[in-house]
Amino acid sequence: MKLNCIVLENSIIQQKIMEKKVNYHPNLELSGVYNNALEANRHIKNSNVDLMFLDVDMPLISGFDFLESIEDPPATILMSNNADYAVKAFEYNISYYLLKPITSISFNIAVRKVLKHHNLIYPKNGEGEFVLLKSNLKKVKVVLRDIIWVKAIGDYVKIVTDKQNFVVQFTMKRFEKMLPDDKFLRIHKSYIVNLRSVDQFNGRNVEINGNSLPLSRSKKELLENKLMFS
């Protein structure tokens, strides 16, 4: 399942940036980009919009006024160059407030919060956060804390868990963005590991459950620091 999104943004440059970020995210589907509030409102009325990225600094009508004009607004992530709007923004029951320039980290944090609300990534019955993925033509639930490591296989990834393994169609880069970076680390171009599963490591390899995985030299210090605080 993907969230159906629209972007309402005054700047053409920012439109392109947001379009790229949304299209790259595995749980988002972009259905429209607008710089006109009237057209965006028409889209919301006639389509099922799950998430709106809304620029506060719109011409003619501000993002705040636009939100007030919508009878049943979708989940909204407000965007602005002005940090002073942040307090006012949350009076409108928004999901998140993004300060421009929008980094990939802040974008993913904002989207992650919305995904939890939509039950795409969320804790349930004490199991912890999980994702729903398609493997062998079936939807499977993968609890994040059960993932031991992930291996890149071309345009697919192999997810190794303590119960079973899954092969899903995802690039490594896309899958990496779905994982919390305080619990997982990409130790090599072909491997992501769950930090709590690491038994030991040296300058070349990471040992997990008797398996030796390659460790890039550039990631050794980062791995050591993350293990110290994980």
Coordinates of C-alpha atoms in Angstrom, one line a residue:
M1 CA 0.0 0.0 0.0
K2 CA 1.2 3.5 -0.9
L3 CA -0.1 6.9 0.3
N4 CA -1.6 9.0 -2.4
C5 CA 0.1 12.4 -2.2
I6 CA -0.1 15.8 -3.7
V7 CA 2.3 18.7 -3.4
L8 CA 1.1 22.3 -3.2
E9 CA 4.2 24.5 -3.6
N10 CA 4.7 28.0 -4.9
S11 CA 8.3 27.6 -6.1
I12 CA 9.0 25.7 -9.3
I13 CA 12.4 24.7 -8.0
Q14 CA 10.9 23.4 -4.7
Q15 CA 8.2 21.6 -6.7
K16 CA 10.9 19.6 -8.5
I17 CA 12.7 18.8 -5.3
M18 CA 9.6 17.6 -3.6
E19 CA 8.5 15.6 -6.6
K20 CA 11.9 13.8 -6.6
K21 CA 11.7 13.0 -2.9
V22 CA 8.1 11.7 -3.1
N23 CA 8.8 9.6 -6.2
Y24 CA 11.8 8.1 -4.5
H25 CA 10.0 7.0 -1.4
P26 CA 8.7 3.4 -1.5
N27 CA 5.5 4.2 0.4
L28 CA 4.4 7.3 -1.4
E29 CA 2.6 7.8 -4.8
L30 CA 2.6 11.3 -6.3
S31 CA -0.8 12.1 -7.9
G32 CA -0.4 15.8 -8.5
V33 CA 1.9 18.9 -8.1
Y34 CA 0.3 22.3 -7.9
N35 CA 1.1 26.0 -7.4
N36 CA -2.6 26.9 -7.5
A37 CA -4.8 26.3 -4.4
L38 CA -8.0 26.1 -6.5
E39 CA -6.7 23.3 -8.6
A40 CA -5.3 21.5 -5.5
N41 CA -8.7 21.8 -3.8
R42 CA -10.4 20.4 -6.8
H43 CA -8.1 17.4 -6.8
I44 CA -8.7 16.7 -3.1
K45 CA -12.5 16.8 -3.6
N46 CA -12.4 14.5 -6.6
S47 CA -9.7 12.0 -5.5
N48 CA -8.6 10.0 -2.6
V49 CA -5.6 12.0 -1.2
D50 CA -3.9 10.6 1.8
L51 CA -1.1 13.1 2.3
M52 CA -0.6 16.7 1.3
F53 CA 2.8 18.6 1.3
L54 CA 1.7 22.2 1.7
D55 CA 3.7 25.3 1.3
V56 CA 2.7 27.9 3.9
D57 CA 4.0 30.8 1.7
M58 CA 1.5 30.5 -1.2
P59 CA 0.4 33.6 -3.2
L60 CA -3.1 34.9 -2.8
I61 CA -4.0 32.4 -0.1
S62 CA -1.6 31.1 2.6
G63 CA -1.2 27.5 3.5
F64 CA -3.0 28.1 6.8
D65 CA -6.0 29.7 5.1
F66 CA -6.1 26.9 2.5
L67 CA -6.3 24.3 5.3
E68 CA -9.2 26.2 6.9
S69 CA -11.0 26.2 3.6
I70 CA -10.9 22.4 3.2
E71 CA -13.8 20.6 4.9
D72 CA -11.9 17.3 5.5
P73 CA -8.2 17.9 4.8
P74 CA -5.9 14.9 4.3
A75 CA -2.9 14.4 6.5
T76 CA -0.7 17.5 6.0
I77 CA 3.0 18.2 6.2
L78 CA 3.5 22.0 6.2
M79 CA 6.6 23.5 4.6
S80 CA 8.1 26.9 5.0
N81 CA 11.3 29.0 5.1
N82 CA 10.0 30.7 8.3
A83 CA 10.6 28.8 11.6
D84 CA 8.3 31.3 13.4
Y85 CA 5.3 29.6 11.8
A86 CA 6.0 26.3 13.6
V87 CA 4.0 27.0 16.7
K88 CA 1.0 28.2 14.8
A89 CA 1.2 25.3 12.4
F90 CA 0.4 22.7 15.0
E91 CA -2.8 24.6 15.9
Y92 CA -4.1 23.1 12.6
N93 CA -3.6 19.5 13.6
I94 CA -0.9 18.9 11.0
S95 CA 1.3 15.8 10.9
Y96 CA 4.6 17.6 10.7
Y97 CA 6.3 20.9 10.0
L98 CA 9.3 21.0 7.6
L99 CA 11.6 23.9 7.6
K100 CA 13.2 24.6 4.2
P101 CA 15.7 23.7 2.8
I102 CA 14.2 20.2 3.3
T103 CA 16.8 17.5 3.9
S104 CA 16.3 13.9 3.2
I105 CA 16.5 13.1 6.9
S106 CA 13.8 15.6 7.9
F107 CA 11.6 14.5 5.0
N108 CA 11.9 10.8 6.0
I109 CA 11.1 11.6 9.6
A110 CA 8.0 13.5 8.6
V111 CA 6.8 10.8 6.3
R112 CA 7.5 8.1 8.8
K113 CA 5.2 9.8 11.3
V114 CA 2.4 9.8 8.7
L115 CA 3.1 6.1 7.8
K116 CA 2.7 5.1 11.4
H117 CA -0.7 6.8 11.5
H118 CA -1.8 5.0 8.4
N119 CA -0.6 1.6 9.8
L120 CA 2.1 1.0 7.2
I121 CA 4.8 1.1 9.8
Y122 CA 3.6 0.9 13.3
P123 CA 3.9 -0.9 16.7
K124 CA 1.2 -3.5 17.4
N125 CA 0.7 -5.9 20.3
G126 CA 4.2 -5.4 21.6
E127 CA 5.8 -6.8 18.5
G128 CA 7.4 -3.5 17.6
E129 CA 7.3 -1.7 14.2
F130 CA 6.8 -3.7 11.1
V131 CA 6.5 -3.1 7.3
L132 CA 4.2 -4.9 4.9
L133 CA 6.1 -6.1 1.8
K134 CA 5.3 -8.2 -1.2
S135 CA 7.2 -11.5 -1.5
N136 CA 6.3 -14.3 -3.9
L137 CA 3.1 -12.5 -4.8
K138 CA 1.9 -12.3 -1.2
K139 CA 1.9 -9.5 1.4
V140 CA 4.1 -10.4 4.3
K141 CA 4.6 -8.7 7.6
V142 CA 8.2 -8.2 8.6
V143 CA 8.8 -7.0 12.1
L144 CA 11.8 -4.6 12.0
R145 CA 13.4 -5.8 15.2
D146 CA 13.3 -9.4 13.8
I147 CA 15.5 -8.4 10.8
I148 CA 19.1 -9.7 11.3
W149 CA 20.6 -8.4 8.1
V150 CA 19.6 -7.4 4.6
K151 CA 21.5 -8.3 1.4
A152 CA 21.4 -6.6 -2.0
I153 CA 20.6 -8.8 -5.0
G154 CA 20.4 -6.5 -8.0
D155 CA 17.0 -4.8 -7.9
Y156 CA 16.0 -7.1 -5.0
V157 CA 16.9 -7.5 -1.4
K158 CA 17.1 -10.6 0.7
I159 CA 15.8 -10.0 4.2
V160 CA 17.2 -12.4 6.8
T161 CA 15.1 -12.7 10.0
D162 CA 15.3 -15.0 13.0
K163 CA 12.2 -16.8 11.7
Q164 CA 12.5 -16.9 7.9
N165 CA 14.0 -15.1 4.9
F166 CA 12.2 -13.0 2.3
V167 CA 13.2 -11.7 -1.2
V168 CA 11.4 -8.5 -2.2
Q169 CA 11.8 -6.2 -5.1
F170 CA 13.5 -3.2 -3.6
T171 CA 16.8 -1.5 -4.3
M172 CA 19.1 -1.4 -1.3
K173 CA 19.0 2.4 -1.2
R174 CA 15.2 2.5 -1.1
F175 CA 15.0 -0.2 1.6
E176 CA 17.6 1.5 3.7
K177 CA 15.5 4.6 3.9
M178 CA 12.7 2.6 5.5
L179 CA 14.8 1.4 8.4
P180 CA 15.5 3.5 11.6
D181 CA 19.1 4.6 11.4
D182 CA 19.6 4.3 15.1
K183 CA 18.9 0.5 14.9
F184 CA 20.4 -0.4 11.5
L185 CA 23.5 0.4 9.6
R186 CA 24.6 -0.2 6.0
I187 CA 28.1 -1.7 6.6
H188 CA 28.8 -2.4 3.0
K189 CA 27.3 -1.6 -0.4
S190 CA 25.5 -5.0 -0.3
Y191 CA 24.7 -5.3 3.4
I192 CA 22.6 -3.7 6.1
V193 CA 22.8 -5.1 9.6
N194 CA 20.6 -4.9 12.7
L195 CA 23.0 -3.4 15.3
R196 CA 21.6 -5.5 18.1
S197 CA 22.5 -8.7 16.1
V198 CA 26.2 -7.9 15.8
D199 CA 28.3 -10.3 17.8
Q200 CA 31.8 -8.9 17.0
F201 CA 33.7 -7.2 14.2
N202 CA 37.1 -6.4 12.9
G203 CA 38.5 -4.1 10.2
R204 CA 37.1 -6.3 7.4
N205 CA 34.1 -8.3 8.7
V206 CA 31.1 -8.3 10.9
E207 CA 30.2 -11.5 12.7
I208 CA 26.5 -12.4 13.2
N209 CA 25.3 -15.8 14.4
G210 CA 28.4 -17.4 13.0
N211 CA 28.1 -15.6 9.6
S212 CA 30.8 -13.3 8.4
L213 CA 29.6 -10.3 6.5
P214 CA 31.9 -7.8 4.7
L215 CA 32.6 -4.4 6.4
S216 CA 33.7 -1.4 4.4
R217 CA 36.7 0.3 5.9
S218 CA 34.8 3.7 5.8
K219 CA 32.1 2.2 8.0
K220 CA 34.2 0.7 10.8
E221 CA 34.4 3.8 13.0
L222 CA 30.7 4.6 12.5
L223 CA 29.8 1.0 13.4
E224 CA 31.8 1.2 16.5
N225 CA 30.2 4.5 17.6
K226 CA 26.7 3.2 16.9
L227 CA 27.2 0.0 18.8
M228 CA 28.5 2.0 21.8
F229 CA 25.2 3.9 22.0
S230 CA 22.7 1.4 20.6

